[in-house]
CSV table of C-alpha atoms and ligand atoms in Angstrom, one decimal:
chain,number,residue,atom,x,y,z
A,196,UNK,CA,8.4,17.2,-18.6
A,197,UNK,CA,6.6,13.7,-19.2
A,198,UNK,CA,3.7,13.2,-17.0
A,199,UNK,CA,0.8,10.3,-17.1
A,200,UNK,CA,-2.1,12.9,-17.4
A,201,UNK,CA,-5.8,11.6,-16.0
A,202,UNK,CA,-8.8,13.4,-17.8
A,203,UNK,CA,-11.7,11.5,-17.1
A,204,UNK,CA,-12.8,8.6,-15.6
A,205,UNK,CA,-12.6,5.5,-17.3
A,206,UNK,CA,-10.3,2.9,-17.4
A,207,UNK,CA,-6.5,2.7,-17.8
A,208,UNK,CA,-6.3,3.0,-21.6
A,209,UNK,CA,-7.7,6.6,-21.2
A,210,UNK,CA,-4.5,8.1,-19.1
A,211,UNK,CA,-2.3,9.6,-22.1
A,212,UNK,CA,1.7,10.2,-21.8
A,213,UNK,CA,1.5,14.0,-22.3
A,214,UNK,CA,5.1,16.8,-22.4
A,215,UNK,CA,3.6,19.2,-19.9
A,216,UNK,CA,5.2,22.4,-17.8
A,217,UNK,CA,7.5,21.1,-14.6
A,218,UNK,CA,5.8,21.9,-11.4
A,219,UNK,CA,7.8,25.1,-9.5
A,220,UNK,CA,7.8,24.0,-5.6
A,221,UNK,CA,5.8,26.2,-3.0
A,222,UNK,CA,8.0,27.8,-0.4
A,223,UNK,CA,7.3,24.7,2.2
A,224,UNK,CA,8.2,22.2,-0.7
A,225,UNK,CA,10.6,20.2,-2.7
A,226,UNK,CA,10.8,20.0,-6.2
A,227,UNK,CA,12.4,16.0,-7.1
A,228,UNK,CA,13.2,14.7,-10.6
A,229,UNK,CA,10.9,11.6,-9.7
A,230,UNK,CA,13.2,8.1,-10.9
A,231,UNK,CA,10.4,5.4,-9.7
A,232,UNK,CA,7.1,4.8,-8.9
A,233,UNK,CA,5.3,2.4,-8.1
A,234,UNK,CA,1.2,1.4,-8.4
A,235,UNK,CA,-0.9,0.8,-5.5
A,236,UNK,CA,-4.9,0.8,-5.1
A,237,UNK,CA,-5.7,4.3,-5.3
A,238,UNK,CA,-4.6,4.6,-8.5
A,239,UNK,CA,-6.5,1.5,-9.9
A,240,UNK,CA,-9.5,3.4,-8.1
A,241,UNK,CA,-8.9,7.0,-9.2
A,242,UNK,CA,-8.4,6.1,-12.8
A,243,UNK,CA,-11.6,4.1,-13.1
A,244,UNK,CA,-13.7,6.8,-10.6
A,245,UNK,CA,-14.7,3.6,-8.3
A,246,UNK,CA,-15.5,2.6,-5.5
A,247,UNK,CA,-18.0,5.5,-5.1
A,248,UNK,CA,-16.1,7.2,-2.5
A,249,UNK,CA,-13.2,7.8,-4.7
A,250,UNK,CA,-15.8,10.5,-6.4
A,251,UNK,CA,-16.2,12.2,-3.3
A,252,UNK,CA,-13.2,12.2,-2.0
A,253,UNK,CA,-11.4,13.2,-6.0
A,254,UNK,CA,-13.7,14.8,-8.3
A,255,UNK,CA,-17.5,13.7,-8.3
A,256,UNK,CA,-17.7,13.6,-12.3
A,257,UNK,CA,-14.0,14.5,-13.1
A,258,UNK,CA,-10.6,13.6,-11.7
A,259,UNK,CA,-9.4,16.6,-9.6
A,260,UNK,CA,-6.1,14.8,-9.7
A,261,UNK,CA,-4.6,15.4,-13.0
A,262,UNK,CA,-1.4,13.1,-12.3
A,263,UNK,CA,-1.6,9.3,-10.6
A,264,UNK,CA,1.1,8.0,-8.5
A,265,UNK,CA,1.6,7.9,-4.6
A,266,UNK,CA,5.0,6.7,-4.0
A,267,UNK,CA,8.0,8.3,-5.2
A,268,UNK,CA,11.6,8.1,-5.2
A,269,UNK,CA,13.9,10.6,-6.6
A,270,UNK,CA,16.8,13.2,-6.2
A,271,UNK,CA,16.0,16.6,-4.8
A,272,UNK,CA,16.2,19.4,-7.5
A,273,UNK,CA,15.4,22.9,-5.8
A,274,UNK,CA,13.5,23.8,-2.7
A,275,UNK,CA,11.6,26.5,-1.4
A,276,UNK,CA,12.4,29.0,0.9
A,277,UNK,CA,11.3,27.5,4.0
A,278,UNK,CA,12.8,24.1,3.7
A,279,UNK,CA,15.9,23.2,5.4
A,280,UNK,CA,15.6,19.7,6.3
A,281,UNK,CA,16.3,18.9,2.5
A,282,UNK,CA,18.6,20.2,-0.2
A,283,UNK,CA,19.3,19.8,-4.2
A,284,UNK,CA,21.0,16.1,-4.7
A,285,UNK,CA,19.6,14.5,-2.0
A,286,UNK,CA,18.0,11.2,-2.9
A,287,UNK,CA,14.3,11.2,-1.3
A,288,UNK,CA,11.4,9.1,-1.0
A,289,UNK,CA,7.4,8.8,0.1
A,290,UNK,CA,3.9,8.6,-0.3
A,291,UNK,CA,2.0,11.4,-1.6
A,292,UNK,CA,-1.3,10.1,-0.9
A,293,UNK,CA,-2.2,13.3,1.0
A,294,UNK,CA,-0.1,15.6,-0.8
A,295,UNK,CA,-1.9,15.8,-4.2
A,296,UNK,CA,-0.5,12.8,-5.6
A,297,UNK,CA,1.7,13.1,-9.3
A,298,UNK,CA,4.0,10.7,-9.2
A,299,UNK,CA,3.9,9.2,-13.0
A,300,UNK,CA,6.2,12.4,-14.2
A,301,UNK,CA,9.5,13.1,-14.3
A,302,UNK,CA,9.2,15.8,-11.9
A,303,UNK,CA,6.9,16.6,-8.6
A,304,UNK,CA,6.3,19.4,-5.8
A,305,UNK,CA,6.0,17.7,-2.8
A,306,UNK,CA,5.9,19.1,1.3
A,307,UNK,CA,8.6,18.3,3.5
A,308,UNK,CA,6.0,16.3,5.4
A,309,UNK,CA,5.8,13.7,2.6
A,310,UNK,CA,9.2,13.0,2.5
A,311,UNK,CA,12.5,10.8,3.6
A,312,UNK,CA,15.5,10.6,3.4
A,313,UNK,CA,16.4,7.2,1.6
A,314,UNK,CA,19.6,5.1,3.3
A,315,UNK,CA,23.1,4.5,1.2
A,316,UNK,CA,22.0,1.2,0.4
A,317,UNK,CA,18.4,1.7,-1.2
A,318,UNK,CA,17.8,1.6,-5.0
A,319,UNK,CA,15.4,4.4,-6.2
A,320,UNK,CA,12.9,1.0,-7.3
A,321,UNK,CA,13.0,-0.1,-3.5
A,322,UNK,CA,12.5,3.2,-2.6
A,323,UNK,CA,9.3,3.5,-4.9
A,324,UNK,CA,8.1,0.4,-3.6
A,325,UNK,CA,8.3,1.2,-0.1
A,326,UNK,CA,6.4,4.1,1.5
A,327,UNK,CA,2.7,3.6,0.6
A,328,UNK,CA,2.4,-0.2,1.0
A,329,UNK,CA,4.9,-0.4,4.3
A,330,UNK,CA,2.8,2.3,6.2
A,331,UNK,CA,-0.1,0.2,5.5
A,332,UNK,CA,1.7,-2.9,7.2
A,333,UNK,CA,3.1,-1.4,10.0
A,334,UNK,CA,0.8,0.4,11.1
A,335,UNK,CA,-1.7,-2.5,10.7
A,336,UNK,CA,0.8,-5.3,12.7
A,337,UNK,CA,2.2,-2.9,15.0
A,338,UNK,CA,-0.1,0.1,15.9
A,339,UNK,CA,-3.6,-1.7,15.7
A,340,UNK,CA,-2.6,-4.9,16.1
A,341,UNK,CA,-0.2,-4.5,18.6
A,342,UNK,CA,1.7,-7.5,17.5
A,343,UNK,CA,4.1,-9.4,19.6
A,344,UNK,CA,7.0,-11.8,19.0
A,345,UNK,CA,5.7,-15.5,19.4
A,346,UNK,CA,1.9,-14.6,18.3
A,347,UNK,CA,0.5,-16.6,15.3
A,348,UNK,CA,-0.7,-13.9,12.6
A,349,UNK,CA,-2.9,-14.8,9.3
A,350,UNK,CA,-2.5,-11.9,6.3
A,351,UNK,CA,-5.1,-12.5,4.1
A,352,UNK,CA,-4.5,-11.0,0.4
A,353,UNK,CA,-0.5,-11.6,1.0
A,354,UNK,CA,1.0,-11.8,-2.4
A,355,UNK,CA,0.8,-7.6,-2.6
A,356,UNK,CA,2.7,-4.8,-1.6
A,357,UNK,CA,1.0,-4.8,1.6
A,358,UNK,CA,1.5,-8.6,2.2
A,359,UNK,CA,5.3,-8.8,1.1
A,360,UNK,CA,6.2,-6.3,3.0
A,361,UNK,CA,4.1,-7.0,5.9
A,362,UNK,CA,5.6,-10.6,6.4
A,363,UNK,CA,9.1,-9.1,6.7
A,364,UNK,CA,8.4,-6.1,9.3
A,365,UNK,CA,6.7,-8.9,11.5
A,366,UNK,CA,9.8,-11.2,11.4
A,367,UNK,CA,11.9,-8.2,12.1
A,368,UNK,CA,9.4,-7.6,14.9
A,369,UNK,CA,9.6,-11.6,16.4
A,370,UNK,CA,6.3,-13.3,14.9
A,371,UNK,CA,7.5,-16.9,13.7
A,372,UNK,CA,4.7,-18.6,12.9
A,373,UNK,CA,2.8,-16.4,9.8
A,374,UNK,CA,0.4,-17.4,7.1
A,375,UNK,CA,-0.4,-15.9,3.9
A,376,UNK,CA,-3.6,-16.3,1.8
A,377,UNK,CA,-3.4,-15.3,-1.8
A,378,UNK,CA,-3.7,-16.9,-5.6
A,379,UNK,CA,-1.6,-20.1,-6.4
A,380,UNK,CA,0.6,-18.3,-8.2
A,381,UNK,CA,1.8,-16.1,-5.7
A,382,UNK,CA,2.7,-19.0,-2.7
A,383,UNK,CA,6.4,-19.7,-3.7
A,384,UNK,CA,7.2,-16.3,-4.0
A,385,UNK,CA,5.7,-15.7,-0.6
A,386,UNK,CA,7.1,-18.1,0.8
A,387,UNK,CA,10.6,-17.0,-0.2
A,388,UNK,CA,9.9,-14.0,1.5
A,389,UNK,CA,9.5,-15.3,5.0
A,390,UNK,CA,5.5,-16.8,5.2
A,391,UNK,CA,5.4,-20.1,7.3
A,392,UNK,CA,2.7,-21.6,5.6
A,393,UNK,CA,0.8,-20.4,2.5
A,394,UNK,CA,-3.1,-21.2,1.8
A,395,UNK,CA,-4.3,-21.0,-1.7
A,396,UNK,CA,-8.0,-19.1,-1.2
A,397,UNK,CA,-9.3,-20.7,-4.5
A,398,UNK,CA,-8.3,-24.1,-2.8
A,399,UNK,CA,-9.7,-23.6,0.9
A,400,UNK,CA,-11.1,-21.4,3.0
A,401,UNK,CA,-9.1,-20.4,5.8
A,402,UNK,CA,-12.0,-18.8,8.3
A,403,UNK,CA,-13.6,-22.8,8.3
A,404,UNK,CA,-10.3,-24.3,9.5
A,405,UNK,CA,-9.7,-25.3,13.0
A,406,UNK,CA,-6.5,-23.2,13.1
A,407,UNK,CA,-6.5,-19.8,15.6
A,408,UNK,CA,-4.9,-16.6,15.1
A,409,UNK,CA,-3.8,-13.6,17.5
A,410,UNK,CA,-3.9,-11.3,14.4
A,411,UNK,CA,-5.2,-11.6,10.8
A,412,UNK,CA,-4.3,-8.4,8.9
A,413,UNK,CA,-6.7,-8.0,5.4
A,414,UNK,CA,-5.3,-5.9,2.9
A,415,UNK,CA,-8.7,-7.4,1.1
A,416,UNK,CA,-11.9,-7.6,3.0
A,417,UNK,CA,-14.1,-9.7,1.5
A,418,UNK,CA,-16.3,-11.8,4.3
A,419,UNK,CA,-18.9,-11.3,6.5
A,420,UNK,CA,-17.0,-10.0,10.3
A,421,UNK,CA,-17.9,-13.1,11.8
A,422,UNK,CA,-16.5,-15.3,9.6
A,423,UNK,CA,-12.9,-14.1,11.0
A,424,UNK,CA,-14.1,-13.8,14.0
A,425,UNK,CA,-14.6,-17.6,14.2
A,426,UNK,CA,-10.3,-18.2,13.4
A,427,UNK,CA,-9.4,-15.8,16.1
A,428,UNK,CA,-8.0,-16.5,19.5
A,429,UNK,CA,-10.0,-15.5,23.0
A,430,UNK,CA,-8.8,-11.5,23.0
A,431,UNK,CA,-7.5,-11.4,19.3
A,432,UNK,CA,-7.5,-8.9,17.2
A,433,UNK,CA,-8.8,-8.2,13.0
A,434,UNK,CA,-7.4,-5.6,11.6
A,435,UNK,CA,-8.7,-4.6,8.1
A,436,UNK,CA,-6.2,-2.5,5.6
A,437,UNK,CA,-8.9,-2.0,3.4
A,438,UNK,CA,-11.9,-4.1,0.8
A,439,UNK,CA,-15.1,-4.1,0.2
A,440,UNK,CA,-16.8,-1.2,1.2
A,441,UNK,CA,-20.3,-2.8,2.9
A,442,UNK,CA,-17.9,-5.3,4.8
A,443,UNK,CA,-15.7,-2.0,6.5
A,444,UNK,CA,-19.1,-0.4,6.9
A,445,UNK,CA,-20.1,-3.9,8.9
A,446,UNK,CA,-16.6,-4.0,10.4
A,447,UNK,CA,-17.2,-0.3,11.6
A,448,UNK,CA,-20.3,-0.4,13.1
A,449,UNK,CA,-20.3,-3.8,14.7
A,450,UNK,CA,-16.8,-3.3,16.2
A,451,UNK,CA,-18.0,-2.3,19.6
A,452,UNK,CA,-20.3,-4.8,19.9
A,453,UNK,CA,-17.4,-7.7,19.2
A,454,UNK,CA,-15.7,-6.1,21.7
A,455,UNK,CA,-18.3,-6.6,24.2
A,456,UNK,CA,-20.1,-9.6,23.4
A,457,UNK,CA,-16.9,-11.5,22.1
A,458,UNK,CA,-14.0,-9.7,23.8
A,459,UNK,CA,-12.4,-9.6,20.2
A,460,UNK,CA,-11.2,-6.5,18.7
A,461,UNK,CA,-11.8,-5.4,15.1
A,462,UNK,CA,-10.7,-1.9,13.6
A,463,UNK,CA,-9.9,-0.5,10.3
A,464,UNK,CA,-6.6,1.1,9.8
A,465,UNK,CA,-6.4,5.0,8.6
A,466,UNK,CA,-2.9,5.5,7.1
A,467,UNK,CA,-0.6,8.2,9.0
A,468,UNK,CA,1.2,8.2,5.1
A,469,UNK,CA,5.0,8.6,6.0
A,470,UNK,CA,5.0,8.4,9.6
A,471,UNK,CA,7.5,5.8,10.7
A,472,UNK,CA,9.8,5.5,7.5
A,473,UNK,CA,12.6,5.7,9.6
A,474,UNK,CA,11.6,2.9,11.4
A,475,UNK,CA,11.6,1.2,7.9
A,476,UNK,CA,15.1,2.4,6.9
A,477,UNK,CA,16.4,1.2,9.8
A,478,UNK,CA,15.1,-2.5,9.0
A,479,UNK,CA,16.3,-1.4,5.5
A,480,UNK,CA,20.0,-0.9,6.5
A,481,UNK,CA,20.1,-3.7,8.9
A,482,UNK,CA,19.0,-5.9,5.8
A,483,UNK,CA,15.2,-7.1,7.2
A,484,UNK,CA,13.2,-5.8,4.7
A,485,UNK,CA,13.7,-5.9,0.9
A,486,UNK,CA,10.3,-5.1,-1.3
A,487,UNK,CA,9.2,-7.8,-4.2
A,488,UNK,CA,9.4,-6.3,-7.1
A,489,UNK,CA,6.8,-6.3,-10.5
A,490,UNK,CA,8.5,-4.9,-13.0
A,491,UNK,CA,9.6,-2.0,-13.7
A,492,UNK,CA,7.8,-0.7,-16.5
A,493,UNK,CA,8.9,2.4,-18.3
A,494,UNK,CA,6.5,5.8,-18.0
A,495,UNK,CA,5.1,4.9,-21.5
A,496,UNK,CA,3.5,1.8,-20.3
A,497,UNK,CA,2.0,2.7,-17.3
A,498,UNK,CA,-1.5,2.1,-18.3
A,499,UNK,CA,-0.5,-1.5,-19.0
A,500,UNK,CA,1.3,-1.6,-15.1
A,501,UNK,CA,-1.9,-0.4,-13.7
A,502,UNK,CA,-4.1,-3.0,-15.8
A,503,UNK,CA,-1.4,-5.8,-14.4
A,504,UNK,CA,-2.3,-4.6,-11.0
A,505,UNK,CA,-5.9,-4.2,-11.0
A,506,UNK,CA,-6.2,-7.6,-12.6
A,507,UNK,CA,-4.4,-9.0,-9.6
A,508,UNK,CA,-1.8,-10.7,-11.6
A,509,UNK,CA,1.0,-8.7,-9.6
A,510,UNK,CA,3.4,-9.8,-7.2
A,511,UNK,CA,4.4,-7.3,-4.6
A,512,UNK,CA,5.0,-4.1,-6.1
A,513,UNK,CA,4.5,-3.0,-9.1
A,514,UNK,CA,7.3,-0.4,-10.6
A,515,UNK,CA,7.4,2.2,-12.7
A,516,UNK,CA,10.5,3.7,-14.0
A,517,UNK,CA,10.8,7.3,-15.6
A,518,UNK,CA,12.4,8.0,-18.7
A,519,UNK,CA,14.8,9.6,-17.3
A,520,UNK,CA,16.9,7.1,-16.4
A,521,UNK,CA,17.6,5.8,-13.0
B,841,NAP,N1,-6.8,2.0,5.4
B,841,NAP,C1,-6.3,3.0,4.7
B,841,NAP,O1,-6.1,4.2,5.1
B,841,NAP,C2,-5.9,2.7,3.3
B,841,NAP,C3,-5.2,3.6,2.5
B,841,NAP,C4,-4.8,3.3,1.2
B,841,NAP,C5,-5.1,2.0,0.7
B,841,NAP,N2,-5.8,1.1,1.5
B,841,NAP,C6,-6.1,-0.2,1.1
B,841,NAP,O2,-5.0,-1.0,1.3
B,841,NAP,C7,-5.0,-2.2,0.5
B,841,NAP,C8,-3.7,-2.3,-0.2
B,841,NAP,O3,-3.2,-3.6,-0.2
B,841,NAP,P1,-2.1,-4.1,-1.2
B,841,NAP,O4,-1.4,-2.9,-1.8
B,841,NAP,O5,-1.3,-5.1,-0.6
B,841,NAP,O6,-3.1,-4.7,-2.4
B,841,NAP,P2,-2.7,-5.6,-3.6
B,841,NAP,O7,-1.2,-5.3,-4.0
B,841,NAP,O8,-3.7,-5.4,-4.6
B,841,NAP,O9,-2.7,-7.1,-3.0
B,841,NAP,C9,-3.9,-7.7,-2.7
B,841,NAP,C10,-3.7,-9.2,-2.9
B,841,NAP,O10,-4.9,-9.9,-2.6
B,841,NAP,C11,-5.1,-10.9,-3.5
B,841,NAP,N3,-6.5,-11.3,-3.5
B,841,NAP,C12,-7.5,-11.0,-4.3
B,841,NAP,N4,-8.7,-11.5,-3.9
B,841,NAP,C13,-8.4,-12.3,-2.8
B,841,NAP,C14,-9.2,-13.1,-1.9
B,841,NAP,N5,-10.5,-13.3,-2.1
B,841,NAP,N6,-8.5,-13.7,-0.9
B,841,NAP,C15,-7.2,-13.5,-0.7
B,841,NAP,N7,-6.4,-12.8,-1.5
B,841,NAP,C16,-7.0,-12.1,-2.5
B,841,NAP,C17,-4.7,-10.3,-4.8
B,841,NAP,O11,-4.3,-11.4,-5.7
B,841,NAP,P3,-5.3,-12.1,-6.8
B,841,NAP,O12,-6.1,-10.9,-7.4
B,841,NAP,O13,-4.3,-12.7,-7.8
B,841,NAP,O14,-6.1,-13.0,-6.1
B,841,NAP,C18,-3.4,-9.5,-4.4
B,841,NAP,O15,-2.2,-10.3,-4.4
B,841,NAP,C19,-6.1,-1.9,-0.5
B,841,NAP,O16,-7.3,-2.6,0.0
B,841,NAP,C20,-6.4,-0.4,-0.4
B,841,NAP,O17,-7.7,0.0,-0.7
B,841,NAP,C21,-6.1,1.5,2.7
């Protein structure tokens, strides 16, 4: 089969499209023939070996991970003897963050755990777009934020997957009134999707306006705490998907404190990968949700897919298609 094979660390121009032997699954797992993909952080991060903690948690001078690729949607090809929930033809998605990633190549193992079933009405690129970057927003708006319909809700870094997905499982969930923060380029296309009100962050800085939010959700955490703190309502909440690494550390250890003194909460989500993506189908079939889409790019140019994303020049989710047709 094709796969996107990492070697060393370095940058994306060092992945090489290699023919390598198809994966045989394990008796708890499923073997898919992989139709999309899509690009999300950790592969911007594993490829390059930074942040630092990427080398602890992947390889400290090598890549343990010899295939990128979280999210994948495809059609069941053989299982192992365990699995019953699953059978070959079935058309399945999910994230594979904590299942040994390997989804740029036509095929991939992957444990029951990891996966879903994906509703009649879902393409195989929704599907690749979904499970990684929806997690991330549900978890973060519902679970930690505890979100509720009528609350005013800030997402700062809004024009990614997290963002453009996020803004559509809070309408599903009530919230009217939601404001997105991201590049110029990216307002119209948020706004399309459902975002109130957009803020350019080259143009203004939203933690010095007057305005007050019940929940700001940062996919990209890049301020001191306080400065949020400052745009949040008496009892609101920040929760932080993920950023720069000293400002979780601050977030971290000063959360109790805020709590206290300032009777704000602050936490930083850990992704339960796959956890409520029946929830998600459900907002799927009943038409709330629909990714935006980057792309696709074909498996021979996924260096150049994750060089669009790292760049920041996406919008939503960016795709990658296999060879083997969808
Ligand atoms: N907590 C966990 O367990 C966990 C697990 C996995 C991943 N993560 C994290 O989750 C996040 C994934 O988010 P995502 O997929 O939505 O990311 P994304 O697709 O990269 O989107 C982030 C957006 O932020 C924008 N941006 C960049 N700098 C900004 C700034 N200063 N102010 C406002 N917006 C800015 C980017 O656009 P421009 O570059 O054009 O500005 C981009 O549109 C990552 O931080 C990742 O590390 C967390």
């Amino acid at each position: 089969m094709k796969a996107i094979v990492l070697t060393k660390y370095g940058s994306p121009n060092d992945l090489q499209l290699k023919e390598i032997e198809k994966p045989t699954p394990k008796d708890d797992e499923v073997s898919i023939e992989v139709k999309a993909s899509s690009v999300n952080d950790w592969d911007w991060c594993l490829v390059r070996g930074t942040p630092f903690y990427i080398r602890l948690l992947c390889g400290f001078f090598k890549p343990k991970v010899r295939i990128p690729g979280v999210d994948i949607a495809g059609e069941v090809v053989a299982v192992g003897k365990n699995v019953t929930q699953f059978q070959p033809d079935d058309k399945v998605y999910g994230d594979l963050s904590e299942s040994g990633f390997g989804g740029f190549a036509e095929y991939v193992c992957a444990p029951v755990s990891a996966l879903a079933l994906m509703p009649e009405n879902m393409s195989y690129i929704d599907a690749a777009a979904i499970p990684h970057a929806a997690m991330l927003a549900l978890q973060g708006l519902r679970d930690l934020g505890n979100i509720q319909p009528g609350q005013k809700l800030l997402i700062n870094g809004a024009g990614g997957g997290v963002g453009t997905l996020g803004v559509q499982i809070a309408k599903a969930i009530g919230v009217e009134n939601i404001t997105g923060v991201d590049s110029s380029n990216k307002l119209d296309m948020m706004r399309s999707l459902g975002f109130d009100r957009t803020i350019d962050y080259k143009q203004e800085d939203f933690t010095k306006s007057e305005q007050g939010y019940d929940l700001i959700l940062d996919p990209k955490t890049n301020r001191s705490i306080f400065k949020y703190l400052r745009v949040l309502k008496p009892h609101g909440s920040y929760v932080t998907v993920g950023g720069e690494t000293a400002r979780l550390l601050q977030a971290l250890f000063l959360s109790p404190i805020i709590r206290f003194f300032f009777k704000k909460n602050v936490t930083i989500l850990a992704l339960k990968p796959n956890k409520d993506l029946d929830y998600i189908n459900e907002l799927f079939e009943a038409g709330q949700i629909k990714p935006a889409i980057d792309g696709p790019y074909n498996l021979s140019s996924a260096a150049e897919a994750i060089q669009h994303f790292g760049e920041g020049n996406h919008q939503g989710k960016v795709i990658i298609t296999m060879e083997n047709g969808l």
